[in-house]
PDB file of C-alpha atoms in Angstrom:
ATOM      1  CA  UNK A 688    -128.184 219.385-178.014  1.00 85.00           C
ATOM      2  CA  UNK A 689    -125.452 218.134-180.174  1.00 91.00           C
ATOM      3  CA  UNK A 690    -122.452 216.609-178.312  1.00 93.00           C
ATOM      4  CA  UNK A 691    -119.258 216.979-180.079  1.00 95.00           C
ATOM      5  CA  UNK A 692    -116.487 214.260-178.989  1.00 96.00           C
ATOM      6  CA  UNK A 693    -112.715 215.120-180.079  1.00 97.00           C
ATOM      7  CA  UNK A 694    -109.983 213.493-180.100  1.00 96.00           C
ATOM      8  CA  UNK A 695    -107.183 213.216-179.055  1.00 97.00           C
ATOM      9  CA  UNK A 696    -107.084 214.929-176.108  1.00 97.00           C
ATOM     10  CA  UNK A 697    -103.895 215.523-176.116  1.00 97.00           C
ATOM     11  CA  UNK A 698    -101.233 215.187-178.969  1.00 97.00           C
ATOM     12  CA  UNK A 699     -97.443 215.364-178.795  1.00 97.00           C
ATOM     13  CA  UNK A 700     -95.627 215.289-182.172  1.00 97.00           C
ATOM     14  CA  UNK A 701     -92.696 216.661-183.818  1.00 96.00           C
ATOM     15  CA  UNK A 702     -91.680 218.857-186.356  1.00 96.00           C
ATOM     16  CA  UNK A 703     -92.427 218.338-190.213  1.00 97.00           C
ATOM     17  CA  UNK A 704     -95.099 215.719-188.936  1.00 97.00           C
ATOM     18  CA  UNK A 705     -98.586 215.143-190.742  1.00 98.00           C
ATOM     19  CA  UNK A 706    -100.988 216.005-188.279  1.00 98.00           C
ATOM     20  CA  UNK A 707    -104.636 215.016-187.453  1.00 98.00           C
ATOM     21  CA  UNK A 708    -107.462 215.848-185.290  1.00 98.00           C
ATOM     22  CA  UNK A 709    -110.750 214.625-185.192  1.00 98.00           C
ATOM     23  CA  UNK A 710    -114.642 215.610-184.538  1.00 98.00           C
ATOM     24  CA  UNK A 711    -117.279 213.427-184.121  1.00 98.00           C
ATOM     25  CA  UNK A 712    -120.569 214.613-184.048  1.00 97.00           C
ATOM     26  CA  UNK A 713    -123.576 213.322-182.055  1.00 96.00           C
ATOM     27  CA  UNK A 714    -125.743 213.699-185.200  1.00 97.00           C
ATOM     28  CA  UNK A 715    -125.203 214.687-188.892  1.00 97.00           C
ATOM     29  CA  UNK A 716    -123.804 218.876-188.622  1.00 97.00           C
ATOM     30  CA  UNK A 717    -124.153 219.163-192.500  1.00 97.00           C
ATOM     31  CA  UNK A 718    -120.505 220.466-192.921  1.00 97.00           C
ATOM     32  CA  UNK A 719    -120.813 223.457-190.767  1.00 98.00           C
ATOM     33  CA  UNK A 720    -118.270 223.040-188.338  1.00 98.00           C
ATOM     34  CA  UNK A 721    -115.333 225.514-187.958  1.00 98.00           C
ATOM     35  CA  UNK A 722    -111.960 224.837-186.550  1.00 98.00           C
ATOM     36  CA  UNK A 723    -110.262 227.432-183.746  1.00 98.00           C
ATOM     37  CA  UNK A 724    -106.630 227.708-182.378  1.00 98.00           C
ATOM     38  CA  UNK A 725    -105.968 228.980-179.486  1.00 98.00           C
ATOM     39  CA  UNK A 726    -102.627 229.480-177.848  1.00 97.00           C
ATOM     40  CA  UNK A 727    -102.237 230.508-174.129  1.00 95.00           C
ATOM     41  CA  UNK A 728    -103.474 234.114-172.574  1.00 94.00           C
ATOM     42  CA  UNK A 729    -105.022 234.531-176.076  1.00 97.00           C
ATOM     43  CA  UNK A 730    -108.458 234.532-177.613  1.00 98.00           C
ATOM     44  CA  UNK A 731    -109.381 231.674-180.091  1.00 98.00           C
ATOM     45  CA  UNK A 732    -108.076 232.286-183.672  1.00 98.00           C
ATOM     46  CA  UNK A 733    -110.308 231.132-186.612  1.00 98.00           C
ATOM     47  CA  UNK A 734    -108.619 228.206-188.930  1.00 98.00           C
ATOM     48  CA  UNK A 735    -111.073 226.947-191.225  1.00 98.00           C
ATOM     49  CA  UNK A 736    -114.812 227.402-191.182  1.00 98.00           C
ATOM     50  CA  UNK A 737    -118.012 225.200-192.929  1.00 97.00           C
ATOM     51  CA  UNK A 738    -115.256 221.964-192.887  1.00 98.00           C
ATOM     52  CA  UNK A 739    -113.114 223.088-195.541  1.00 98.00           C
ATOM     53  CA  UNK A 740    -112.859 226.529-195.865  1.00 98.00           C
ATOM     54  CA  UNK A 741    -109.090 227.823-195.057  1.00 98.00           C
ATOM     55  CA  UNK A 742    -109.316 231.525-193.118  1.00 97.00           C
ATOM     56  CA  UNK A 743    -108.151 234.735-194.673  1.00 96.00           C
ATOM     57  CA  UNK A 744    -103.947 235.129-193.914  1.00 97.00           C
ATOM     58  CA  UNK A 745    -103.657 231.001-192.202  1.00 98.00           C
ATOM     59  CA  UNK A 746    -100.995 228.715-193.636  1.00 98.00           C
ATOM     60  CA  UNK A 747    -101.842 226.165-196.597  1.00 98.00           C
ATOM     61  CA  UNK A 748    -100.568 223.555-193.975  1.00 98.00           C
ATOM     62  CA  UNK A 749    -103.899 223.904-192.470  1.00 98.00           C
ATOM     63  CA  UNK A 750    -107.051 222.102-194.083  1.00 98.00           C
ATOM     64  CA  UNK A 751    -110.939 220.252-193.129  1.00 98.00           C
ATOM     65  CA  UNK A 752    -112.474 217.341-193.816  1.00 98.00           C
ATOM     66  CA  UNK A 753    -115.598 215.512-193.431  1.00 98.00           C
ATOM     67  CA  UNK A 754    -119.175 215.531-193.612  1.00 98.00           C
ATOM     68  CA  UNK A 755    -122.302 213.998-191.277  1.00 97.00           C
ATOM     69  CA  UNK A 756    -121.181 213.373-188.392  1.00 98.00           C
ATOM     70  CA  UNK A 757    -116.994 213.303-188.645  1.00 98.00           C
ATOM     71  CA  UNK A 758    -114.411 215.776-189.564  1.00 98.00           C
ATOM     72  CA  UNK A 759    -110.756 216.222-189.563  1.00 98.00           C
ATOM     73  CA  UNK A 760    -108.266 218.960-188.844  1.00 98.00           C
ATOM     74  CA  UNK A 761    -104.956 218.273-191.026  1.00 98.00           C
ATOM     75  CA  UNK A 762    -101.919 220.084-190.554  1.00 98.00           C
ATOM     76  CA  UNK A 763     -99.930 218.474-193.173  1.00 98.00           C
ATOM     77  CA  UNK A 764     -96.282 219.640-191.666  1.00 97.00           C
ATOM     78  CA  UNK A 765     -96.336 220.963-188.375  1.00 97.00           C
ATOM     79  CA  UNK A 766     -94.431 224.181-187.389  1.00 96.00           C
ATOM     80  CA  UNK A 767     -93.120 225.154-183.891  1.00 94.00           C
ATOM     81  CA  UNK A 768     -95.629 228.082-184.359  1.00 96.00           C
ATOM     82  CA  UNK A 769     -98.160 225.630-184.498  1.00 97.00           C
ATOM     83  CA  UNK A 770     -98.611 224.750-180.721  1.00 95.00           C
ATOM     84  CA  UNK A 771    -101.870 225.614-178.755  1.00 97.00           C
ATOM     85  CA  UNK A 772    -105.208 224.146-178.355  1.00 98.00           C
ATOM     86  CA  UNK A 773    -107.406 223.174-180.902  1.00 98.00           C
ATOM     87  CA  UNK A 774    -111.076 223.140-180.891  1.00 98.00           C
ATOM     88  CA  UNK A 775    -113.803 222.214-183.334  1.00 98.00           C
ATOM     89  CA  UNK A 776    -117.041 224.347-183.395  1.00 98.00           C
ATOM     90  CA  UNK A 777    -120.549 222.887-184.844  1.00 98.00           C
ATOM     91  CA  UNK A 778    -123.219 225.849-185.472  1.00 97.00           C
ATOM     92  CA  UNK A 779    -125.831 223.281-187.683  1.00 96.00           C
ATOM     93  CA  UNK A 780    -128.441 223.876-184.419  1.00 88.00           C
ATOM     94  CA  UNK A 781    -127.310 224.593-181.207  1.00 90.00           C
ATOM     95  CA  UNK A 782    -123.812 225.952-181.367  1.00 96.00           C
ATOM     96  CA  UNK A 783    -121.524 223.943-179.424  1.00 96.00           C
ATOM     97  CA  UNK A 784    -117.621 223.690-179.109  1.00 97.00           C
ATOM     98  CA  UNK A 785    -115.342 220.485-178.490  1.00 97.00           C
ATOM     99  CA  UNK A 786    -113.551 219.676-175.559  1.00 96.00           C
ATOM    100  CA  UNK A 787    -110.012 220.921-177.110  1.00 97.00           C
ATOM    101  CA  UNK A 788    -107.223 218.555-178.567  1.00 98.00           C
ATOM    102  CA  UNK A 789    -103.882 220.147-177.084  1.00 98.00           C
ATOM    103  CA  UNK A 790    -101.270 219.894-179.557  1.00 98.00           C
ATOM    104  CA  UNK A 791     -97.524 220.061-177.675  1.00 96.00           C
ATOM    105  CA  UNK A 792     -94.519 219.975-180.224  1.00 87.00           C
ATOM    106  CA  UNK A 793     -91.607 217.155-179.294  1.00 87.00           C
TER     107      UNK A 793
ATOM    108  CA  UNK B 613    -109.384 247.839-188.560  1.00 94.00           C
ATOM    109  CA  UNK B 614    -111.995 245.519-186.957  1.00 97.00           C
ATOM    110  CA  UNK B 615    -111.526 245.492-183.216  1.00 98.00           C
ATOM    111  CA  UNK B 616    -113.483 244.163-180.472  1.00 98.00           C
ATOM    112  CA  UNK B 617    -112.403 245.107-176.922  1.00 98.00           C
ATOM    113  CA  UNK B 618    -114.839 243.415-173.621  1.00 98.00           C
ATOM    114  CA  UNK B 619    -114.695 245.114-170.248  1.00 97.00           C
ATOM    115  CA  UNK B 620    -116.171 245.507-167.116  1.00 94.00           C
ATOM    116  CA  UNK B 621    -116.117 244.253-163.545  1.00 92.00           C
ATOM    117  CA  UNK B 622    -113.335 241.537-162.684  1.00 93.00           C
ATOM    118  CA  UNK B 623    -115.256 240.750-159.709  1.00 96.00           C
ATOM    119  CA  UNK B 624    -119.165 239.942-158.883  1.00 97.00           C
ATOM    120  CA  UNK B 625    -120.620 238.388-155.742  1.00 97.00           C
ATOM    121  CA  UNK B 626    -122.818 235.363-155.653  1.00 97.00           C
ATOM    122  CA  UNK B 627    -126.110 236.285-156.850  1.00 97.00           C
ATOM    123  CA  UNK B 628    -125.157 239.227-158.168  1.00 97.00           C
ATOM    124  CA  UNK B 629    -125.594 240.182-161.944  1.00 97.00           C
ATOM    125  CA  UNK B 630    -122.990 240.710-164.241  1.00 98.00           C
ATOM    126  CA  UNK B 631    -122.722 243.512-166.743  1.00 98.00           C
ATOM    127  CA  UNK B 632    -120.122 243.342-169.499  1.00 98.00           C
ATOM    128  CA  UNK B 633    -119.798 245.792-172.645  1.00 98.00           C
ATOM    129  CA  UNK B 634    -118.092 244.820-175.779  1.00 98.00           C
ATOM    130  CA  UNK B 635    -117.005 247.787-177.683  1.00 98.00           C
ATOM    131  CA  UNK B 636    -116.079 247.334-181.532  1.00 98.00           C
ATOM    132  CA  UNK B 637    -114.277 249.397-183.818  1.00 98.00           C
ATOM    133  CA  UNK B 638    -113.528 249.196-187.829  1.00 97.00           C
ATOM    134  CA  UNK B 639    -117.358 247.740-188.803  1.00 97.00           C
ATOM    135  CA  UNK B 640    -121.012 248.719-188.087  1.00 97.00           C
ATOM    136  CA  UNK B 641    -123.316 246.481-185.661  1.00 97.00           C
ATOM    137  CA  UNK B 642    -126.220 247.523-188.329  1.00 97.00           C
ATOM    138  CA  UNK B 643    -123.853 244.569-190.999  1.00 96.00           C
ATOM    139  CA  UNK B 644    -122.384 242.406-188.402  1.00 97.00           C
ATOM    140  CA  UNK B 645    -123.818 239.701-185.576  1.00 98.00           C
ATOM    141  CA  UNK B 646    -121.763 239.478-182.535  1.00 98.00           C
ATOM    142  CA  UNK B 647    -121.333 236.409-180.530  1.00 98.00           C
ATOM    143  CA  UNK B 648    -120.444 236.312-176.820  1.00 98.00           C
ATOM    144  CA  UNK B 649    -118.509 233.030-175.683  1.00 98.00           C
ATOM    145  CA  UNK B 650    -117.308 232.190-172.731  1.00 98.00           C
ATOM    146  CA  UNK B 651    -114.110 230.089-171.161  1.00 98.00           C
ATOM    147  CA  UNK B 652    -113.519 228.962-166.955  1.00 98.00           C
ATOM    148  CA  UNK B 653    -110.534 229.086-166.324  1.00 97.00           C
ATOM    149  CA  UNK B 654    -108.287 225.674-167.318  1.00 95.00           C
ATOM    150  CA  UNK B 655    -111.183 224.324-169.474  1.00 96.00           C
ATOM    151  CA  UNK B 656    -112.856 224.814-173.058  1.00 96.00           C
ATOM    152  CA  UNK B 657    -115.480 227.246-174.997  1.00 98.00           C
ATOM    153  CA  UNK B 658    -118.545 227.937-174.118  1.00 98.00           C
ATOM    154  CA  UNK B 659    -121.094 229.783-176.829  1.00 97.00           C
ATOM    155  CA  UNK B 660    -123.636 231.770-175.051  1.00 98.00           C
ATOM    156  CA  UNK B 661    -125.455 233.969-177.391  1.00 98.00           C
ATOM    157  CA  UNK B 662    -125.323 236.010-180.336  1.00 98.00           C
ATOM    158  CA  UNK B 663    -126.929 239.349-181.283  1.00 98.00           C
ATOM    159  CA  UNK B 664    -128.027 239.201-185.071  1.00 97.00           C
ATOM    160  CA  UNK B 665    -127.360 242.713-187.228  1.00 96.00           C
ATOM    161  CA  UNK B 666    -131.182 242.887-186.762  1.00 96.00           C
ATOM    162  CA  UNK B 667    -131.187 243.407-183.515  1.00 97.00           C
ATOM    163  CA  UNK B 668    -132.621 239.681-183.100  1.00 97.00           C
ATOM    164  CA  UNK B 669    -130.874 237.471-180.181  1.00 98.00           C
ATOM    165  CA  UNK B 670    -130.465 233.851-179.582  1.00 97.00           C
ATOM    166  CA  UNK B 671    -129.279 232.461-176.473  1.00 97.00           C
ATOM    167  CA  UNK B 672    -127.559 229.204-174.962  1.00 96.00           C
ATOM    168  CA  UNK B 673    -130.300 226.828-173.801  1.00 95.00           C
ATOM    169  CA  UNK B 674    -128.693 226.495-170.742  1.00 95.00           C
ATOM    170  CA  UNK B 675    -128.186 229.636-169.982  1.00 96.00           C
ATOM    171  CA  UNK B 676    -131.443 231.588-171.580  1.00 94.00           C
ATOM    172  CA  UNK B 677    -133.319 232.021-168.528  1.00 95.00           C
ATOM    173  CA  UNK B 678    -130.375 234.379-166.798  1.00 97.00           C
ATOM    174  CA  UNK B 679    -128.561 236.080-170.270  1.00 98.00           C
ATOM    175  CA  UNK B 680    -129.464 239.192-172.291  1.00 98.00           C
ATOM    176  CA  UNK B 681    -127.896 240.281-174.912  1.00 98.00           C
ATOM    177  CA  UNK B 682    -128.453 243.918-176.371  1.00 98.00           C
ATOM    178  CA  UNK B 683    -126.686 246.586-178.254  1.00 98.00           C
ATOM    179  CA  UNK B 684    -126.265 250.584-178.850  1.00 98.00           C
ATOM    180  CA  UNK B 685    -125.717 250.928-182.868  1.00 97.00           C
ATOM    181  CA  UNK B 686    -124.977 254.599-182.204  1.00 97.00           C
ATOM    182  CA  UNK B 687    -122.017 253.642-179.626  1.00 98.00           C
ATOM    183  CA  UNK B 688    -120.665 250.709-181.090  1.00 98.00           C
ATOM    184  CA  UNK B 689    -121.223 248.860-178.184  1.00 98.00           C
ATOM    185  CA  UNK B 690    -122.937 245.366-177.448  1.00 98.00           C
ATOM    186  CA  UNK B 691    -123.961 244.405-173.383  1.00 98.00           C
ATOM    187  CA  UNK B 692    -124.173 241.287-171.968  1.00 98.00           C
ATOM    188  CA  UNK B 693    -126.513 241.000-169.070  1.00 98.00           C
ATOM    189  CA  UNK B 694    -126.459 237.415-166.260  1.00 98.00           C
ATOM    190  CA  UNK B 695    -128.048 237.525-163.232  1.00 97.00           C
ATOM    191  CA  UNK B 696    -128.008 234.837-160.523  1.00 97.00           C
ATOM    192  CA  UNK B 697    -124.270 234.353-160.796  1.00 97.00           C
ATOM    193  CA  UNK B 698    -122.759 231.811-159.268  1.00 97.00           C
ATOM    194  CA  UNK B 699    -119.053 230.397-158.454  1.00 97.00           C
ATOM    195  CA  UNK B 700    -119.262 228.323-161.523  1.00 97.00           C
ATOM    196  CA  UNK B 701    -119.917 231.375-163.758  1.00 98.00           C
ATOM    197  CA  UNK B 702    -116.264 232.206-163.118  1.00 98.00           C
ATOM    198  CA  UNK B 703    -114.755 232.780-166.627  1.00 98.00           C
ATOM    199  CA  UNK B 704    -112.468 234.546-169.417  1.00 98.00           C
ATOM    200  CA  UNK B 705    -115.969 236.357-171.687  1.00 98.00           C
ATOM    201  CA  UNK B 706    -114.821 236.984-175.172  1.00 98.00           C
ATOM    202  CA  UNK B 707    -117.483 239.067-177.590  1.00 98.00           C
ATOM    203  CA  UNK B 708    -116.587 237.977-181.388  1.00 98.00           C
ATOM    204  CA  UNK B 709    -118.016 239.324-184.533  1.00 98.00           C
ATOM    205  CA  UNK B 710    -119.097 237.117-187.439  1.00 94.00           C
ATOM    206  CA  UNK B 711    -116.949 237.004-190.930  1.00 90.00           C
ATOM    207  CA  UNK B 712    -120.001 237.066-192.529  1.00 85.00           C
ATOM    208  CA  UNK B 713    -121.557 233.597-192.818  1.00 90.00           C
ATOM    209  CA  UNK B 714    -123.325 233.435-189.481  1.00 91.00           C
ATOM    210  CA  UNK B 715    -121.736 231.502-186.956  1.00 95.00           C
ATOM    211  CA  UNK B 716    -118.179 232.318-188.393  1.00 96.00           C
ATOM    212  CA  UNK B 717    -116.068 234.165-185.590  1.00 97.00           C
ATOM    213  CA  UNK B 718    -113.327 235.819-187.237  1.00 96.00           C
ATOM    214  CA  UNK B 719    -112.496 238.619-184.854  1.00 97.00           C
ATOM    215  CA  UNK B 720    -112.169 238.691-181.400  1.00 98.00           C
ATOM    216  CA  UNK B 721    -111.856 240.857-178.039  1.00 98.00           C
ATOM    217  CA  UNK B 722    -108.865 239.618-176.231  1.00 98.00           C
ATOM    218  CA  UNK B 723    -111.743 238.735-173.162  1.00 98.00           C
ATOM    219  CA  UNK B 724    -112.399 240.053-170.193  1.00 98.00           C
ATOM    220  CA  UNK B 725    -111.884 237.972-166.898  1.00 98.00           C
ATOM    221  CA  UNK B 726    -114.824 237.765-164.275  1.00 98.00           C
ATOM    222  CA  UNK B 727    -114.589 235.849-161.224  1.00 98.00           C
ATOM    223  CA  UNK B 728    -117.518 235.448-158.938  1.00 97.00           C
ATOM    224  CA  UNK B 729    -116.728 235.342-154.880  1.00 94.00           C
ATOM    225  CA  UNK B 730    -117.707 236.542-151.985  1.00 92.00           C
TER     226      UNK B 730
END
């Protein structure tokens, strides 16, 4: 199976910052890897999918990256709307999910 | 409007088998795949199978030997079937439906907790 590692873990960072999170896949994913938010109590919300496709109705703020085995979640100026957990999603074989970056605002 | 709702039992004993039923609303299960993923409580996503328009399934490697996943066209309604349950099967289910590409979850039930205990 492919193992997804992201990072960071956890990320604290204030409003009107450029932020980044990151996927690294065990093998090359071939750019399908969708990005999820999900805030507390709620079910996973659906960002960007195949690396750099932005979601029906979600903020320009919001773009992907990357292709083989890394890609990148950019929220280029982060909202107070925009805390939850994040979490990267590879379907190229065996669908598997990251390990969540949780994004806190300062 | 597309809606996907789960329910079923909040609690199943050890070695029992759990039955869940995802009912969806605003799109036919003849055009659409639905996905069933899966969340223990504190900790991330789990995907455990998908039901293709088709009627084809796939399932989690992991968890192939003790899931079925069917549907009812005529009801709107997709099942999830585990047996063998155990403590660590504890979780939030969600069923989500794919945007189209496959593998795209666009819509989803708001879950439906299960916790397994005696």
């Amino acid at each position: 199976d492919i193992q997804m590692t992201q990072s960071p873990s956890l990320l604290s960072a204030s409003v009107g910052d450029r932020v980044t999170i990151n996927c690294k896949a065990s093998q090359n994913i071939n750019k399908y890897l969708n990005w999820y938010q999900q805030k507390l109590g709620e079910a996973p919300k659906l960002l960007i999918y195949n690396t750099n496709n932005l979601q029906t109705g979600i903020p320009s703020r919001f773009s992907g990256s990357g292709s083989g085995t890394d890609y990148t979640l950019t929220i280029s100026s982060l909202q107070p709307e925009d805390f939850g957990t994040y979490f990267c999603f590879q379907h190229n074989s065996w669908p598997t999910f990251g390990s969540g970056t949780k994004l806190e605002i300062k | 409007q597309v809606q996907l709702k789960e329910s079923g039992p909040g609690l199943v004993q050890p070695s029992q088998t759990l039955s869940l039923t995802c009912t969806v609303a605003g799109f036919s299960l003849t055009s659409y795949n639905v996905h069933w993923v899966r969340q223990p409580p504190g900790k991330g996503l789990e995907w455990m199978g998908v039901i293709w328009n088709t009627g084809g399934t796939r399932y989690n490697s992991a968890l192939k030997s003790r899931l079925s996943i069917s549907k009812d066209t005529s009801k709107s309604q997709v099942f999830l079937k585990m047996n063998s349950l155990q403590t660590e099967d504890t979780a939030t289910y969600y069923c989500a439906r794919d945007q189209g590409y496959p593998y795209v979850m666009d819509a989803w039930g708001q879950g439906a907790s299960v916790t397994v205990s005696s």
